Coordinates of C-alpha atoms in Angstrom, one line a residue:
Chain Y
X1 CA 95.1 127.4 113.2
X2 CA 91.5 127.8 112.2
X3 CA 90.5 126.5 108.8
X4 CA 89.5 128.9 106.0
X5 CA 85.7 129.4 106.1
X6 CA 85.6 130.2 102.4
X7 CA 85.8 126.5 101.7
X8 CA 82.2 126.0 103.0
X9 CA 80.0 125.2 100.0
X10 CA 82.9 124.2 97.8
X11 CA 82.0 121.2 95.5
X12 CA 84.7 119.0 94.1
X13 CA 84.4 117.5 90.6
X14 CA 82.6 114.1 90.4
X15 CA 84.8 111.0 90.6
X16 CA 85.4 108.5 87.7
X17 CA 82.8 105.7 88.0
X18 CA 83.4 103.0 90.5
X19 CA 82.1 99.7 89.3
X20 CA 80.5 97.6 92.1
X21 CA 81.4 93.9 91.7
X22 CA 79.7 90.9 93.1
X23 CA 82.9 89.5 94.5
X24 CA 83.8 92.8 96.2
X25 CA 80.4 92.8 97.9
X26 CA 81.0 89.2 99.0
X27 CA 84.4 90.1 100.4
X28 CA 83.0 93.0 102.3
X29 CA 80.0 91.0 103.6
X30 CA 82.4 88.3 104.9
X31 CA 84.7 90.9 106.5
X32 CA 81.8 92.2 108.6
X33 CA 80.5 88.7 109.3
X34 CA 77.3 89.1 107.3
X35 CA 75.8 85.7 106.1
X36 CA 72.6 87.0 104.5
X37 CA 72.4 85.4 101.0
X38 CA 71.1 88.7 99.6
X39 CA 74.7 89.8 99.5
X40 CA 76.0 86.8 97.7
X41 CA 73.2 84.9 95.8
X42 CA 71.5 86.8 93.0
X43 CA 68.4 84.5 93.3
X44 CA 68.1 85.3 97.0
X45 CA 68.4 89.0 96.2
X46 CA 65.6 88.7 93.6
X47 CA 63.3 87.3 96.2
X48 CA 63.5 90.6 97.9
X49 CA 62.9 92.5 94.6
X50 CA 66.5 93.4 93.9
X51 CA 67.8 92.9 90.4
X52 CA 71.2 91.6 91.6
X53 CA 73.0 91.1 94.9
X54 CA 73.1 94.2 97.1
X55 CA 75.8 95.6 99.3
X56 CA 75.7 95.9 103.1
X57 CA 74.5 99.3 104.2
X58 CA 77.9 100.7 105.0
X59 CA 79.7 99.4 101.9
X60 CA 79.4 102.6 100.0
X61 CA 81.7 104.4 102.6
X62 CA 84.7 102.7 100.9
X63 CA 83.9 104.8 97.8
X64 CA 82.8 108.0 99.4
X65 CA 85.8 108.0 101.8
X66 CA 88.2 107.7 99.0
X67 CA 86.7 110.8 97.4
X68 CA 86.5 112.7 100.8
X69 CA 90.3 112.1 100.9
X70 CA 90.8 114.5 98.0
X71 CA 89.0 117.1 100.0
X72 CA 90.8 116.4 103.2
X73 CA 94.2 116.4 101.5
X74 CA 93.5 119.6 99.5
X75 CA 96.7 121.5 100.3
X76 CA 94.7 124.8 100.2
X77 CA 92.5 123.6 103.0
X78 CA 95.4 122.9 105.2
X79 CA 93.9 120.1 107.4
X80 CA 96.4 118.1 109.4
X81 CA 95.4 114.7 108.2
X82 CA 97.6 112.8 110.7
X83 CA 95.4 114.2 113.5
X84 CA 92.0 113.4 111.8
X85 CA 89.5 111.1 113.5
X86 CA 86.1 110.1 112.2
X87 CA 83.4 111.9 114.3
X88 CA 80.0 111.0 112.8
X89 CA 78.7 109.1 109.8
X90 CA 75.3 109.1 108.2
X91 CA 73.8 107.6 105.1
X92 CA 70.4 108.3 103.4
X93 CA 69.6 105.8 100.7
X94 CA 67.2 106.1 97.7
X95 CA 68.0 102.5 97.0
X96 CA 70.6 100.0 98.1
X97 CA 73.9 99.8 96.2
X98 CA 74.0 96.7 94.0
X99 CA 76.4 94.7 91.8
X100 CA 76.8 96.2 88.4
X101 CA 76.3 99.8 89.6
X102 CA 78.7 102.3 88.2
X103 CA 78.8 105.0 90.9
X104 CA 80.2 108.5 90.9
X105 CA 80.7 110.6 94.0
X106 CA 80.4 114.3 94.2
X107 CA 81.8 115.8 97.5
X108 CA 80.8 119.1 99.0
X109 CA 82.2 120.8 102.1
X110 CA 79.1 121.5 104.2
X111 CA 80.7 123.1 107.2
X112 CA 84.1 124.1 108.6
X113 CA 84.3 124.8 112.3
X114 CA 86.9 125.2 115.0
X115 CA 86.0 124.2 118.6
X116 CA 88.5 124.1 121.4
X117 CA 91.3 124.0 119.0
X118 CA 89.8 121.1 117.0
X119 CA 89.1 121.6 113.4
X120 CA 85.8 120.0 112.3
X121 CA 84.9 119.3 108.7
X122 CA 81.5 118.2 107.4
X123 CA 81.6 116.6 104.0
X124 CA 78.6 115.5 102.0
X125 CA 79.1 112.9 99.3
X126 CA 76.3 112.5 96.7
X127 CA 76.4 109.1 95.0
X128 CA 74.7 108.6 91.6
X129 CA 74.5 105.7 89.3
X130 CA 75.3 105.6 85.6
X131 CA 71.8 106.9 84.6
X132 CA 72.3 109.9 86.9
X133 CA 69.8 108.6 89.5
X134 CA 70.5 109.3 93.1
X135 CA 71.6 106.2 95.1
X136 CA 72.8 107.4 98.5
X137 CA 74.1 110.5 100.3
X138 CA 76.9 110.0 102.8
X139 CA 77.6 112.7 105.4
X140 CA 81.0 112.4 107.0
X141 CA 82.2 114.5 110.0
X142 CA 86.0 114.6 110.4
X143 CA 87.7 116.1 113.5
X144 CA 91.3 117.1 113.4
X145 CA 92.3 117.1 117.0
X146 CA 94.2 120.1 118.3
X147 CA 98.0 119.7 118.3
X148 CA 99.5 119.5 121.8
X149 CA 101.3 122.6 123.0
X150 CA 105.0 122.4 122.2
Chain C
X1 CA 62.2 95.7 99.0
X2 CA 60.3 93.5 101.3
X3 CA 61.0 93.4 105.0
X4 CA 59.9 90.3 107.0
X5 CA 58.5 92.5 109.7
X6 CA 55.1 94.3 109.2
X7 CA 54.7 97.9 110.3
X8 CA 51.4 97.1 112.0
X9 CA 53.1 94.4 114.1
X10 CA 55.5 96.8 115.9
X11 CA 55.0 99.4 118.5
X12 CA 57.1 102.1 120.0
X13 CA 59.3 100.3 122.5
X14 CA 59.4 97.0 120.5
X15 CA 62.9 95.5 121.2
X16 CA 64.9 93.9 118.4
X17 CA 66.9 90.8 119.3
X18 CA 70.2 92.0 120.8
X19 CA 73.5 90.5 119.5
X20 CA 77.1 90.4 120.5
X21 CA 79.8 90.5 117.8
X22 CA 83.4 89.4 118.4
X23 CA 86.2 91.6 117.0
X24 CA 89.7 90.1 116.7
X25 CA 92.9 91.5 115.0
X26 CA 92.0 89.1 112.1
X27 CA 88.6 90.8 111.8
X28 CA 90.4 94.2 111.5
X29 CA 92.9 93.0 108.9
X30 CA 90.0 91.5 106.8
X31 CA 88.0 94.7 107.1
X32 CA 91.0 96.8 106.1
X33 CA 91.4 94.8 103.0
X34 CA 87.7 94.7 102.1
X35 CA 87.1 98.4 102.8
X36 CA 90.5 99.8 101.6
X37 CA 91.0 101.7 104.9
X38 CA 94.6 100.8 105.8
X39 CA 95.1 103.3 108.5
X40 CA 97.8 101.6 110.8
X41 CA 95.9 102.5 114.0
X42 CA 93.7 99.5 113.0
X43 CA 96.5 96.9 112.7
X44 CA 99.8 98.2 114.0
X45 CA 100.1 98.2 117.8
X46 CA 103.4 100.2 117.8
X47 CA 101.9 102.9 115.6
X48 CA 98.6 103.1 117.6
X49 CA 100.5 103.6 120.9
X50 CA 102.8 106.2 119.3
X51 CA 99.7 108.3 118.5
X52 CA 98.4 108.0 122.1
X53 CA 95.9 105.1 121.8
X54 CA 95.9 102.3 124.4
X55 CA 96.2 99.6 121.7
X56 CA 95.0 98.9 118.2
X57 CA 91.4 100.1 117.7
X58 CA 88.6 98.8 115.4
X59 CA 87.6 101.0 112.4
X60 CA 84.6 103.1 113.4
X61 CA 83.0 101.9 110.2
X62 CA 83.5 98.3 111.2
X63 CA 81.6 99.0 114.4
X64 CA 78.9 100.8 112.4
X65 CA 78.7 97.8 110.0
X66 CA 78.3 95.3 112.9
X67 CA 75.7 97.4 114.8
X68 CA 73.3 97.6 111.8
X69 CA 73.2 93.8 111.6
X70 CA 70.8 93.8 114.5
X71 CA 68.4 95.7 112.2
X72 CA 69.1 93.9 108.9
X73 CA 68.8 90.5 110.6
X74 CA 65.4 91.6 112.0
X75 CA 64.0 93.0 108.7
X76 CA 65.5 90.2 106.5
X77 CA 66.1 92.7 103.7
X78 CA 69.1 95.0 104.2
X79 CA 67.5 97.1 101.4
X80 CA 64.9 98.2 103.9
X81 CA 67.3 100.6 105.5
X82 CA 66.4 104.1 104.4
X83 CA 68.8 106.1 106.7
X84 CA 71.5 105.1 109.1
X85 CA 73.7 107.4 111.2
X86 CA 76.1 107.1 114.1
X87 CA 78.4 109.2 116.3
X88 CA 81.8 107.5 117.2
X89 CA 82.0 108.2 120.9
X90 CA 84.8 105.8 122.1
X91 CA 87.1 103.5 120.3
X92 CA 86.7 99.7 120.4
X93 CA 90.1 98.6 121.7
X94 CA 91.1 95.2 120.3
X95 CA 93.9 93.3 122.2
X96 CA 96.2 90.9 120.4
X97 CA 94.9 87.7 121.9
X98 CA 92.5 84.9 120.9
X99 CA 89.4 86.5 122.1
X100 CA 89.9 90.2 121.0
X101 CA 87.0 92.4 121.9
X102 CA 83.2 92.3 121.8
X103 CA 80.6 94.8 120.6
X104 CA 77.2 94.4 122.3
X105 CA 74.4 95.9 120.3
X106 CA 70.8 96.5 121.4
X107 CA 68.0 98.2 119.5
X108 CA 64.4 99.2 119.9
X109 CA 61.7 100.9 117.9
X110 CA 61.7 104.6 119.0
X111 CA 59.1 106.1 116.7
X112 CA 56.6 105.1 114.0
X113 CA 56.9 107.4 111.0
X114 CA 55.1 107.8 107.7
X115 CA 55.2 105.5 104.7
X116 CA 55.5 102.3 106.8
X117 CA 58.9 103.5 108.2
X118 CA 60.1 103.3 111.8
X119 CA 63.0 104.8 113.6
X120 CA 65.2 102.3 115.4
X121 CA 67.5 103.6 118.1
X122 CA 70.7 101.4 118.6
X123 CA 73.1 101.1 121.5
X124 CA 76.6 99.7 121.1
X125 CA 78.9 99.0 124.0
X126 CA 82.4 97.4 124.3
X127 CA 84.3 96.7 127.5
X128 CA 81.5 98.5 129.4
X129 CA 81.7 101.7 127.4
X130 CA 79.3 103.2 125.0
X131 CA 81.1 103.2 121.6
X132 CA 78.4 104.6 119.4
X133 CA 76.1 107.6 120.2
X134 CA 73.1 109.0 118.4
X135 CA 72.9 105.7 116.6
X136 CA 69.7 105.6 114.6
X137 CA 68.2 103.9 111.6
X138 CA 65.1 104.6 109.6
X139 CA 63.7 101.3 108.2
X140 CA 60.9 100.6 105.8
X141 CA 58.7 97.7 107.0
X142 CA 56.2 95.6 105.1

């Protein structure tokens, strides 16, 4: 069943702040095999002009995805989450995420489409720091595959 | 933000050093914990097969995180990444053995842009198949 087009443009309330911790960044960097000291050593980060350790470029997805979840699971939208796959992902950074950041995410549904029975949802997550400055925008395309004919 | 590579030293077509990244079941469990994405298709073979997958598959975001290492290792400063986007075209299937799977990543400078930035186009393959499409990063060089 095609999704409701009236959801396009809908913006959800901003999340409570997520505090980015040095040890969480270290854990993430280790999980993706990153050994660059800029992720773990504040002195190494400072040599590149960063005030503290920074997070790998895709780290912020763990925060934006959690917020996109409230969109995807909005019962009024009616997406079949069990059939959802990740189609595209893009980030545009004003600056890297760093330890000590308190980040909020504001999610907006940019597009709702149906193609060949698949439901396609584009969600934009705007990530701001405690001072209200833009840090990164994450665009997530989710595809709910068509259910097989019974 | 200071990249090790100077804008003036690169040309369209400049290749970045290619890299191959191993992916084992252990990698996926670690990534699930670190990222908070516990979808069972990334660690539970029985579940993955029930939903029609050939086996457990890597998180697309794991593959995306590995691929950009070719760029961040080149620039030195991961903070030099201005934009990064990918399309997930095929899953990386990760068998339950000692070797797991491999993700082979190549990259080259595709365009020189304003403000000392370049567009780097990435390729990522696993088991002979392209696993990322439209994979591009905008990077600010020194």
